[in-house]
Amino acid sequence: MTPQRDDEQALAEMVGRLHDVALNLHDCDGRQAAVDYVFDGPDGEGAVEVTTVRDPDAAAWSPILHAPGPTLTSRSSIGWLLRLSDSQTKQRVLQQRVPDVIALCESLGVDRVADLPPDARTTDADWLIDHGVDLMADHSTLSRPGEVRIQQPPVSRAVTFDAEVLDHQVATFLAEERISRKLVKLAAHPGATERHLVVYVDLYGTGHELLDTLLLTSPGVTPTYQPPADFPATHVWLTGNSYSVLTWDHATGWAWRQNVTGT
């Protein structure tokens, strides 16, 4: 039996609630390439495939940042803050480079690596600056001597919603291999009159900035892109925050729905 992740089970419950159907686990008992859930609807059987997409680099940082104890350490008598520009930077690389840069900043009376005089910068300092790593003295109440707090890149950014760009990103995302594999399973399920693709987009999940921000902040903007007539799914559910979901179906197109549980 394939174990169902808690977050994906919650997504399935959301679909059942909003679509007013009772979903039954189907990907079990050794079934090969089976869809995750099925349901009996007014027009016949429905098939549901649930998946989560996430940036693997951001996902790798999550347990590191939530582990007990400091993520990075230095010999400083104060705390420091490090802001990543992306999630691809590795912890071990930072631990190798950051302590010496902090010592350099302190020796020159500088609170921020970007403020180091160009002729005083070391290879490690240049590397941090070139990679967009913002390292500064931490004067907040969260500061601890000798500890370096790390912040991941902001999940959402101030973006301008360009309809053409958004449509391109939606079309590109739905055509990617990680989604196509799910669509193949839906298409192969026999006898289904409805085929539902359900996607939770975790941190930086799609890699398409407008789409990721849209799903996280739910600003009410909807795409105008229409999947082709032979698109395997009859319904699409996309969410990045679990309480608002962007839906699509052939009959009504794109719309926002609220995932209200009543609790």
PDB file of C-alpha atoms in Angstrom:
ATOM      1  CA  MET A   1       0.000   0.000   0.000  1.00  0.00           C
ATOM      2  CA  THR A   2       1.288   3.475  -0.845  1.00  0.00           C
ATOM      3  CA  PRO A   3       1.234   5.651   2.311  1.00  0.00           C
ATOM      4  CA  GLN A   4      -0.597   8.942   1.914  1.00  0.00           C
ATOM      5  CA  ARG A   5       1.165  12.055   3.177  1.00  0.00           C
ATOM      6  CA  ASP A   6      -0.841  14.087   5.677  1.00  0.00           C
ATOM      7  CA  ASP A   7      -0.760  17.202   3.488  1.00  0.00           C
ATOM      8  CA  GLU A   8      -1.930  15.291   0.422  1.00  0.00           C
ATOM      9  CA  GLN A   9      -4.703  13.622   2.401  1.00  0.00           C
ATOM     10  CA  ALA A  10      -5.808  17.102   3.488  1.00  0.00           C
ATOM     11  CA  LEU A  11      -5.892  18.145  -0.172  1.00  0.00           C
ATOM     12  CA  ALA A  12      -8.064  15.161  -1.025  1.00  0.00           C
ATOM     13  CA  GLU A  13     -10.442  16.074   1.807  1.00  0.00           C
ATOM     14  CA  MET A  14     -10.599  19.619   0.435  1.00  0.00           C
ATOM     15  CA  VAL A  15     -11.603  18.356  -3.008  1.00  0.00           C
ATOM     16  CA  GLY A  16     -14.232  16.073  -1.537  1.00  0.00           C
ATOM     17  CA  ARG A  17     -15.692  18.924   0.501  1.00  0.00           C
ATOM     18  CA  LEU A  18     -15.728  21.515  -2.286  1.00  0.00           C
ATOM     19  CA  HIS A  19     -16.840  19.059  -4.985  1.00  0.00           C
ATOM     20  CA  ASP A  20     -19.395  17.437  -2.651  1.00  0.00           C
ATOM     21  CA  VAL A  21     -18.230  13.874  -3.180  1.00  0.00           C
ATOM     22  CA  ALA A  22     -16.814  11.140  -0.939  1.00  0.00           C
ATOM     23  CA  LEU A  23     -13.291  10.194  -2.007  1.00  0.00           C
ATOM     24  CA  ASN A  24     -12.091   6.621  -1.547  1.00  0.00           C
ATOM     25  CA  LEU A  25      -8.416   5.673  -1.428  1.00  0.00           C
ATOM     26  CA  HIS A  26      -7.544   3.763  -4.593  1.00  0.00           C
ATOM     27  CA  ASP A  27      -3.716   3.650  -4.702  1.00  0.00           C
ATOM     28  CA  CYS A  28      -3.411   0.657  -2.382  1.00  0.00           C
ATOM     29  CA  ASP A  29      -3.293  -3.143  -2.300  1.00  0.00           C
ATOM     30  CA  GLY A  30      -0.440  -3.370  -4.786  1.00  0.00           C
ATOM     31  CA  ARG A  31      -2.178  -1.575  -7.625  1.00  0.00           C
ATOM     32  CA  GLN A  32       0.374  -0.406 -10.193  1.00  0.00           C
ATOM     33  CA  ALA A  33       0.242   3.145 -11.591  1.00  0.00           C
ATOM     34  CA  ALA A  34      -3.118   3.671  -9.904  1.00  0.00           C
ATOM     35  CA  VAL A  35      -4.666   7.062  -9.270  1.00  0.00           C
ATOM     36  CA  ASP A  36      -4.739   8.168  -5.634  1.00  0.00           C
ATOM     37  CA  TYR A  37      -8.516   8.376  -5.120  1.00  0.00           C
ATOM     38  CA  VAL A  38     -11.792   7.594  -6.835  1.00  0.00           C
ATOM     39  CA  PHE A  39     -15.341   8.750  -6.160  1.00  0.00           C
ATOM     40  CA  ASP A  40     -18.880   8.082  -7.343  1.00  0.00           C
ATOM     41  CA  GLY A  41     -20.376  11.238  -8.798  1.00  0.00           C
ATOM     42  CA  PRO A  42     -23.767  12.040 -10.286  1.00  0.00           C
ATOM     43  CA  ASP A  43     -22.409  11.462 -13.800  1.00  0.00           C
ATOM     44  CA  GLY A  44     -20.229   8.429 -13.089  1.00  0.00           C
ATOM     45  CA  GLU A  45     -16.901   7.624 -11.490  1.00  0.00           C
ATOM     46  CA  GLY A  46     -14.258  10.262 -10.860  1.00  0.00           C
ATOM     47  CA  ALA A  47     -10.497   9.804 -10.560  1.00  0.00           C
ATOM     48  CA  VAL A  48      -8.260  12.043  -8.452  1.00  0.00           C
ATOM     49  CA  GLU A  49      -4.478  12.395  -8.513  1.00  0.00           C
ATOM     50  CA  VAL A  50      -2.923  14.451  -5.702  1.00  0.00           C
ATOM     51  CA  THR A  51       0.631  15.766  -5.640  1.00  0.00           C
ATOM     52  CA  THR A  52       2.879  18.306  -3.949  1.00  0.00           C
ATOM     53  CA  VAL A  53       5.527  20.264  -5.819  1.00  0.00           C
ATOM     54  CA  ARG A  54       8.371  21.966  -3.987  1.00  0.00           C
ATOM     55  CA  ASP A  55      11.813  23.357  -4.585  1.00  0.00           C
ATOM     56  CA  PRO A  56      14.155  20.547  -3.437  1.00  0.00           C
ATOM     57  CA  ASP A  57      16.815  23.037  -2.309  1.00  0.00           C
ATOM     58  CA  ALA A  58      14.327  24.965  -0.167  1.00  0.00           C
ATOM     59  CA  ALA A  59      12.977  21.697   1.213  1.00  0.00           C
ATOM     60  CA  ALA A  60      16.508  20.625   2.168  1.00  0.00           C
ATOM     61  CA  TRP A  61      16.994  23.815   4.204  1.00  0.00           C
ATOM     62  CA  SER A  62      13.786  23.386   6.209  1.00  0.00           C
ATOM     63  CA  PRO A  63      14.968  20.685   8.680  1.00  0.00           C
ATOM     64  CA  ILE A  64      18.310  22.474   9.048  1.00  0.00           C
ATOM     65  CA  LEU A  65      16.697  25.759  10.041  1.00  0.00           C
ATOM     66  CA  HIS A  66      14.258  24.092  12.417  1.00  0.00           C
ATOM     67  CA  ALA A  67      16.801  21.849  14.120  1.00  0.00           C
ATOM     68  CA  PRO A  68      17.728  22.671  17.740  1.00  0.00           C
ATOM     69  CA  GLY A  69      20.872  24.747  18.203  1.00  0.00           C
ATOM     70  CA  PRO A  70      22.496  27.341  15.941  1.00  0.00           C
ATOM     71  CA  THR A  71      22.620  26.728  12.205  1.00  0.00           C
ATOM     72  CA  LEU A  72      25.960  28.538  11.825  1.00  0.00           C
ATOM     73  CA  THR A  73      28.460  29.657  14.441  1.00  0.00           C
ATOM     74  CA  SER A  74      31.302  32.177  14.637  1.00  0.00           C
ATOM     75  CA  ARG A  75      33.787  33.455  17.209  1.00  0.00           C
ATOM     76  CA  SER A  76      31.959  36.788  17.435  1.00  0.00           C
ATOM     77  CA  SER A  77      30.767  38.249  20.734  1.00  0.00           C
ATOM     78  CA  ILE A  78      27.502  39.268  19.039  1.00  0.00           C
ATOM     79  CA  GLY A  79      24.971  37.561  16.812  1.00  0.00           C
ATOM     80  CA  TRP A  80      24.825  37.893  13.031  1.00  0.00           C
ATOM     81  CA  LEU A  81      22.077  37.560  10.432  1.00  0.00           C
ATOM     82  CA  LEU A  82      22.518  35.979   7.011  1.00  0.00           C
ATOM     83  CA  ARG A  83      19.920  36.339   4.262  1.00  0.00           C
ATOM     84  CA  LEU A  84      20.098  33.983   1.321  1.00  0.00           C
ATOM     85  CA  SER A  85      19.277  35.164  -2.179  1.00  0.00           C
ATOM     86  CA  ASP A  86      18.399  31.610  -3.211  1.00  0.00           C
ATOM     87  CA  SER A  87      18.155  28.221  -1.548  1.00  0.00           C
ATOM     88  CA  GLN A  88      20.911  26.498  -3.527  1.00  0.00           C
ATOM     89  CA  THR A  89      23.694  27.634  -1.194  1.00  0.00           C
ATOM     90  CA  LYS A  90      24.840  24.798   1.085  1.00  0.00           C
ATOM     91  CA  GLN A  91      25.214  25.020   4.850  1.00  0.00           C
ATOM     92  CA  ARG A  92      28.735  23.551   4.835  1.00  0.00           C
ATOM     93  CA  VAL A  93      29.914  26.174   2.344  1.00  0.00           C
ATOM     94  CA  LEU A  94      28.573  28.956   4.525  1.00  0.00           C
ATOM     95  CA  GLN A  95      30.186  27.495   7.645  1.00  0.00           C
ATOM     96  CA  GLN A  96      33.509  27.449   5.830  1.00  0.00           C
ATOM     97  CA  ARG A  97      33.310  31.043   4.627  1.00  0.00           C
ATOM     98  CA  VAL A  98      31.167  33.064   7.039  1.00  0.00           C
ATOM     99  CA  PRO A  99      33.217  32.987  10.313  1.00  0.00           C
ATOM    100  CA  ASP A 100      36.296  34.529   8.698  1.00  0.00           C
ATOM    101  CA  VAL A 101      34.181  37.193   6.980  1.00  0.00           C
ATOM    102  CA  ILE A 102      32.569  38.077  10.306  1.00  0.00           C
ATOM    103  CA  ALA A 103      36.021  38.376  11.885  1.00  0.00           C
ATOM    104  CA  LEU A 104      37.085  40.641   9.012  1.00  0.00           C
ATOM    105  CA  CYS A 105      34.015  42.859   9.432  1.00  0.00           C
ATOM    106  CA  GLU A 106      34.645  43.200  13.157  1.00  0.00           C
ATOM    107  CA  SER A 107      38.311  44.014  12.684  1.00  0.00           C
ATOM    108  CA  LEU A 108      37.333  46.907  10.387  1.00  0.00           C
ATOM    109  CA  GLY A 109      34.344  48.050  12.437  1.00  0.00           C
ATOM    110  CA  VAL A 110      31.875  47.160   9.666  1.00  0.00           C
ATOM    111  CA  ASP A 111      28.392  45.828  10.414  1.00  0.00           C
ATOM    112  CA  ARG A 112      27.649  44.472   6.950  1.00  0.00           C
ATOM    113  CA  VAL A 113      29.694  42.512   4.434  1.00  0.00           C
ATOM    114  CA  ALA A 114      28.463  44.755   1.615  1.00  0.00           C
ATOM    115  CA  ASP A 115      30.034  47.735   3.418  1.00  0.00           C
ATOM    116  CA  LEU A 116      33.537  46.281   3.401  1.00  0.00           C
ATOM    117  CA  PRO A 117      35.994  48.463   1.445  1.00  0.00           C
ATOM    118  CA  PRO A 118      36.666  46.787  -1.911  1.00  0.00           C
ATOM    119  CA  ASP A 119      40.412  46.662  -1.291  1.00  0.00           C
ATOM    120  CA  ALA A 120      39.843  44.894   2.050  1.00  0.00           C
ATOM    121  CA  ARG A 121      37.603  42.132   0.775  1.00  0.00           C
ATOM    122  CA  THR A 122      38.847  38.569   0.903  1.00  0.00           C
ATOM    123  CA  THR A 123      37.949  35.732  -1.450  1.00  0.00           C
ATOM    124  CA  ASP A 124      35.280  34.602   1.023  1.00  0.00           C
ATOM    125  CA  ALA A 125      33.777  38.097   1.289  1.00  0.00           C
ATOM    126  CA  ASP A 126      33.693  38.432  -2.502  1.00  0.00           C
ATOM    127  CA  TRP A 127      32.033  35.021  -2.766  1.00  0.00           C
ATOM    128  CA  LEU A 128      29.239  36.025  -0.383  1.00  0.00           C
ATOM    129  CA  ILE A 129      28.643  39.312  -2.188  1.00  0.00           C
ATOM    130  CA  ASP A 130      28.780  37.716  -5.646  1.00  0.00           C
ATOM    131  CA  HIS A 131      26.214  35.104  -4.564  1.00  0.00           C
ATOM    132  CA  GLY A 132      23.834  37.700  -3.144  1.00  0.00           C
ATOM    133  CA  VAL A 133      24.331  36.588   0.461  1.00  0.00           C
ATOM    134  CA  ASP A 134      23.522  39.479   2.780  1.00  0.00           C
ATOM    135  CA  LEU A 135      25.509  39.153   6.029  1.00  0.00           C
ATOM    136  CA  MET A 136      25.041  41.736   8.774  1.00  0.00           C
ATOM    137  CA  ALA A 137      25.322  42.239  12.509  1.00  0.00           C
ATOM    138  CA  ASP A 138      22.107  41.172  14.239  1.00  0.00           C
ATOM    139  CA  HIS A 139      20.956  43.732  16.795  1.00  0.00           C
ATOM    140  CA  SER A 140      17.504  42.193  17.262  1.00  0.00           C
ATOM    141  CA  THR A 141      16.201  40.500  20.390  1.00  0.00           C
ATOM    142  CA  LEU A 142      16.685  37.150  18.612  1.00  0.00           C
ATOM    143  CA  SER A 143      20.436  37.649  18.465  1.00  0.00           C
ATOM    144  CA  ARG A 144      22.726  35.296  20.385  1.00  0.00           C
ATOM    145  CA  PRO A 145      26.509  35.762  20.737  1.00  0.00           C
ATOM    146  CA  GLY A 146      28.408  33.606  18.273  1.00  0.00           C
ATOM    147  CA  GLU A 147      25.289  32.465  16.408  1.00  0.00           C
ATOM    148  CA  VAL A 148      24.395  33.274  12.816  1.00  0.00           C
ATOM    149  CA  ARG A 149      20.680  33.279  12.045  1.00  0.00           C
ATOM    150  CA  ILE A 150      19.793  32.322   8.495  1.00  0.00           C
ATOM    151  CA  GLN A 151      16.788  33.561   6.562  1.00  0.00           C
ATOM    152  CA  GLN A 152      15.665  31.965   3.319  1.00  0.00           C
ATOM    153  CA  PRO A 153      14.666  34.138   0.364  1.00  0.00           C
ATOM    154  CA  PRO A 154      11.217  35.716   0.707  1.00  0.00           C
ATOM    155  CA  VAL A 155       8.507  33.297  -0.368  1.00  0.00           C
ATOM    156  CA  SER A 156       6.522  35.988  -2.161  1.00  0.00           C
ATOM    157  CA  ARG A 157       7.760  39.138  -3.793  1.00  0.00           C
ATOM    158  CA  ALA A 158       6.178  42.332  -4.973  1.00  0.00           C
ATOM    159  CA  VAL A 159       5.362  41.428  -8.556  1.00  0.00           C
ATOM    160  CA  THR A 160       3.288  42.970 -11.306  1.00  0.00           C
ATOM    161  CA  PHE A 161       0.751  40.524 -12.692  1.00  0.00           C
ATOM    162  CA  ASP A 162       1.176  40.490 -16.442  1.00  0.00           C
ATOM    163  CA  ALA A 163      -1.639  38.398 -17.928  1.00  0.00           C
ATOM    164  CA  GLU A 164       0.417  37.139 -20.858  1.00  0.00           C
ATOM    165  CA  VAL A 165       3.338  36.121 -18.651  1.00  0.00           C
ATOM    166  CA  LEU A 166       1.026  34.439 -16.127  1.00  0.00           C
ATOM    167  CA  ASP A 167      -0.700  32.437 -18.865  1.00  0.00           C
ATOM    168  CA  HIS A 168       2.684  31.345 -20.210  1.00  0.00           C
ATOM    169  CA  GLN A 169       3.796  30.220 -16.749  1.00  0.00           C
ATOM    170  CA  VAL A 170       0.589  28.256 -16.138  1.00  0.00           C
ATOM    171  CA  ALA A 171       0.858  26.551 -19.527  1.00  0.00           C
ATOM    172  CA  THR A 172       4.519  25.736 -18.970  1.00  0.00           C
ATOM    173  CA  PHE A 173       3.906  24.350 -15.485  1.00  0.00           C
ATOM    174  CA  LEU A 174       1.051  22.094 -16.588  1.00  0.00           C
ATOM    175  CA  ALA A 175       3.251  20.710 -19.372  1.00  0.00           C
ATOM    176  CA  GLU A 176       6.229  19.886 -17.134  1.00  0.00           C
ATOM    177  CA  GLU A 177       7.243  16.264 -16.646  1.00  0.00           C
ATOM    178  CA  ARG A 178       6.401  16.209 -12.926  1.00  0.00           C
ATOM    179  CA  ILE A 179       2.818  17.135 -13.818  1.00  0.00           C
ATOM    180  CA  SER A 180       2.676  15.067 -17.007  1.00  0.00           C
ATOM    181  CA  ARG A 181       3.375  11.907 -15.006  1.00  0.00           C
ATOM    182  CA  LYS A 182       0.260  12.581 -12.944  1.00  0.00           C
ATOM    183  CA  LEU A 183      -1.805  13.320 -16.022  1.00  0.00           C
ATOM    184  CA  VAL A 184      -0.752  10.019 -17.591  1.00  0.00           C
ATOM    185  CA  LYS A 185      -2.125   8.159 -14.551  1.00  0.00           C
ATOM    186  CA  LEU A 186      -5.402  10.070 -14.798  1.00  0.00           C
ATOM    187  CA  ALA A 187      -5.722   9.368 -18.515  1.00  0.00           C
ATOM    188  CA  ALA A 188      -5.080   5.650 -17.966  1.00  0.00           C
ATOM    189  CA  HIS A 189      -7.815   5.229 -15.365  1.00  0.00           C
ATOM    190  CA  PRO A 190     -10.652   3.363 -17.110  1.00  0.00           C
ATOM    191  CA  GLY A 191     -14.211   4.564 -17.142  1.00  0.00           C
ATOM    192  CA  ALA A 192     -13.747   7.905 -15.398  1.00  0.00           C
ATOM    193  CA  THR A 193     -16.074  10.694 -16.455  1.00  0.00           C
ATOM    194  CA  GLU A 194     -14.141  13.218 -14.335  1.00  0.00           C
ATOM    195  CA  ARG A 195     -10.365  13.353 -13.871  1.00  0.00           C
ATOM    196  CA  HIS A 196      -9.093  15.734 -11.177  1.00  0.00           C
ATOM    197  CA  LEU A 197      -5.498  16.949 -10.910  1.00  0.00           C
ATOM    198  CA  VAL A 198      -4.853  18.393  -7.425  1.00  0.00           C
ATOM    199  CA  VAL A 199      -1.572  20.232  -6.750  1.00  0.00           C
ATOM    200  CA  TYR A 200      -0.230  21.813  -3.585  1.00  0.00           C
ATOM    201  CA  VAL A 201       2.600  24.227  -4.373  1.00  0.00           C
ATOM    202  CA  ASP A 202       5.057  24.360  -1.483  1.00  0.00           C
ATOM    203  CA  LEU A 203       7.879  26.892  -1.009  1.00  0.00           C
ATOM    204  CA  TYR A 204       9.018  28.254  -4.401  1.00  0.00           C
ATOM    205  CA  GLY A 205       7.376  25.134  -5.820  1.00  0.00           C
ATOM    206  CA  THR A 206       6.719  25.808  -9.490  1.00  0.00           C
ATOM    207  CA  GLY A 207       9.773  27.958 -10.041  1.00  0.00           C
ATOM    208  CA  HIS A 208       7.540  30.419 -11.924  1.00  0.00           C
ATOM    209  CA  GLU A 209       7.503  33.615  -9.863  1.00  0.00           C
ATOM    210  CA  LEU A 210       4.115  34.992 -10.887  1.00  0.00           C
ATOM    211  CA  LEU A 211       2.353  31.662 -10.439  1.00  0.00           C
ATOM    212  CA  ASP A 212       4.030  30.945  -7.080  1.00  0.00           C
ATOM    213  CA  THR A 213       3.108  34.403  -5.761  1.00  0.00           C
ATOM    214  CA  LEU A 214      -0.442  34.085  -7.085  1.00  0.00           C
ATOM    215  CA  LEU A 215      -1.015  30.774  -5.314  1.00  0.00           C
ATOM    216  CA  LEU A 216       0.504  32.000  -2.050  1.00  0.00           C
ATOM    217  CA  THR A 217      -1.249  35.365  -1.809  1.00  0.00           C
ATOM    218  CA  SER A 218      -4.522  34.638  -3.652  1.00  0.00           C
ATOM    219  CA  PRO A 219      -4.985  38.192  -4.999  1.00  0.00           C
ATOM    220  CA  GLY A 220      -8.064  37.269  -7.032  1.00  0.00           C
ATOM    221  CA  VAL A 221      -6.202  37.327 -10.352  1.00  0.00           C
ATOM    222  CA  THR A 222      -7.087  34.408 -12.626  1.00  0.00           C
ATOM    223  CA  PRO A 223      -5.313  33.092 -15.720  1.00  0.00           C
ATOM    224  CA  THR A 224      -7.018  33.156 -19.081  1.00  0.00           C
ATOM    225  CA  TYR A 225      -5.033  30.220 -20.473  1.00  0.00           C
ATOM    226  CA  GLN A 226      -7.217  27.298 -21.506  1.00  0.00           C
ATOM    227  CA  PRO A 227      -5.669  23.822 -21.673  1.00  0.00           C
ATOM    228  CA  PRO A 228      -6.109  22.070 -25.026  1.00  0.00           C
ATOM    229  CA  ALA A 229      -9.172  19.963 -25.763  1.00  0.00           C
ATOM    230  CA  ASP A 230      -7.174  16.738 -25.280  1.00  0.00           C
ATOM    231  CA  PHE A 231      -5.864  17.767 -21.857  1.00  0.00           C
ATOM    232  CA  PRO A 232      -6.210  14.612 -19.720  1.00  0.00           C
ATOM    233  CA  ALA A 233      -7.708  16.332 -16.644  1.00  0.00           C
ATOM    234  CA  THR A 234     -11.256  17.616 -16.629  1.00  0.00           C
ATOM    235  CA  HIS A 235     -10.597  19.551 -13.408  1.00  0.00           C
ATOM    236  CA  VAL A 236      -7.490  21.249 -11.984  1.00  0.00           C
ATOM    237  CA  TRP A 237      -7.003  22.380  -8.370  1.00  0.00           C
ATOM    238  CA  LEU A 238      -3.976  24.529  -7.483  1.00  0.00           C
ATOM    239  CA  THR A 239      -3.219  25.962  -4.050  1.00  0.00           C
ATOM    240  CA  GLY A 240      -0.263  27.361  -2.175  1.00  0.00           C
ATOM    241  CA  ASN A 241      -1.884  28.261   1.121  1.00  0.00           C
ATOM    242  CA  SER A 242      -4.618  25.632   1.705  1.00  0.00           C
ATOM    243  CA  TYR A 243      -7.406  28.159   2.330  1.00  0.00           C
ATOM    244  CA  SER A 244      -7.781  29.532  -1.207  1.00  0.00           C
ATOM    245  CA  VAL A 245      -7.680  27.261  -4.217  1.00  0.00           C
ATOM    246  CA  LEU A 246      -7.462  28.159  -7.898  1.00  0.00           C
ATOM    247  CA  THR A 247      -9.683  25.809  -9.875  1.00  0.00           C
ATOM    248  CA  TRP A 248     -10.253  25.082 -13.549  1.00  0.00           C
ATOM    249  CA  ASP A 249     -12.667  22.948 -15.501  1.00  0.00           C
ATOM    250  CA  HIS A 250     -13.698  22.816 -19.146  1.00  0.00           C
ATOM    251  CA  ALA A 251     -17.120  24.322 -18.537  1.00  0.00           C
ATOM    252  CA  THR A 252     -16.333  27.356 -16.359  1.00  0.00           C
ATOM    253  CA  GLY A 253     -12.599  28.004 -16.789  1.00  0.00           C
ATOM    254  CA  TRP A 254     -10.535  29.415 -13.919  1.00  0.00           C
ATOM    255  CA  ALA A 255     -11.994  30.560 -10.598  1.00  0.00           C
ATOM    256  CA  TRP A 256     -10.976  31.020  -6.971  1.00  0.00           C
ATOM    257  CA  ARG A 257     -12.730  29.016  -4.281  1.00  0.00           C
ATOM    258  CA  GLN A 258     -12.415  29.258  -0.511  1.00  0.00           C
ATOM    259  CA  ASN A 259     -11.525  26.143   1.463  1.00  0.00           C
ATOM    260  CA  VAL A 260     -13.787  26.793   4.449  1.00  0.00           C
ATOM    261  CA  THR A 261     -13.868  23.922   6.943  1.00  0.00           C
ATOM    262  CA  GLY A 262     -16.306  25.435   9.406  1.00  0.00           C
ATOM    263  CA  THR A 263     -13.834  25.265  12.284  1.00  0.00           C
TER     264      THR A 263
END
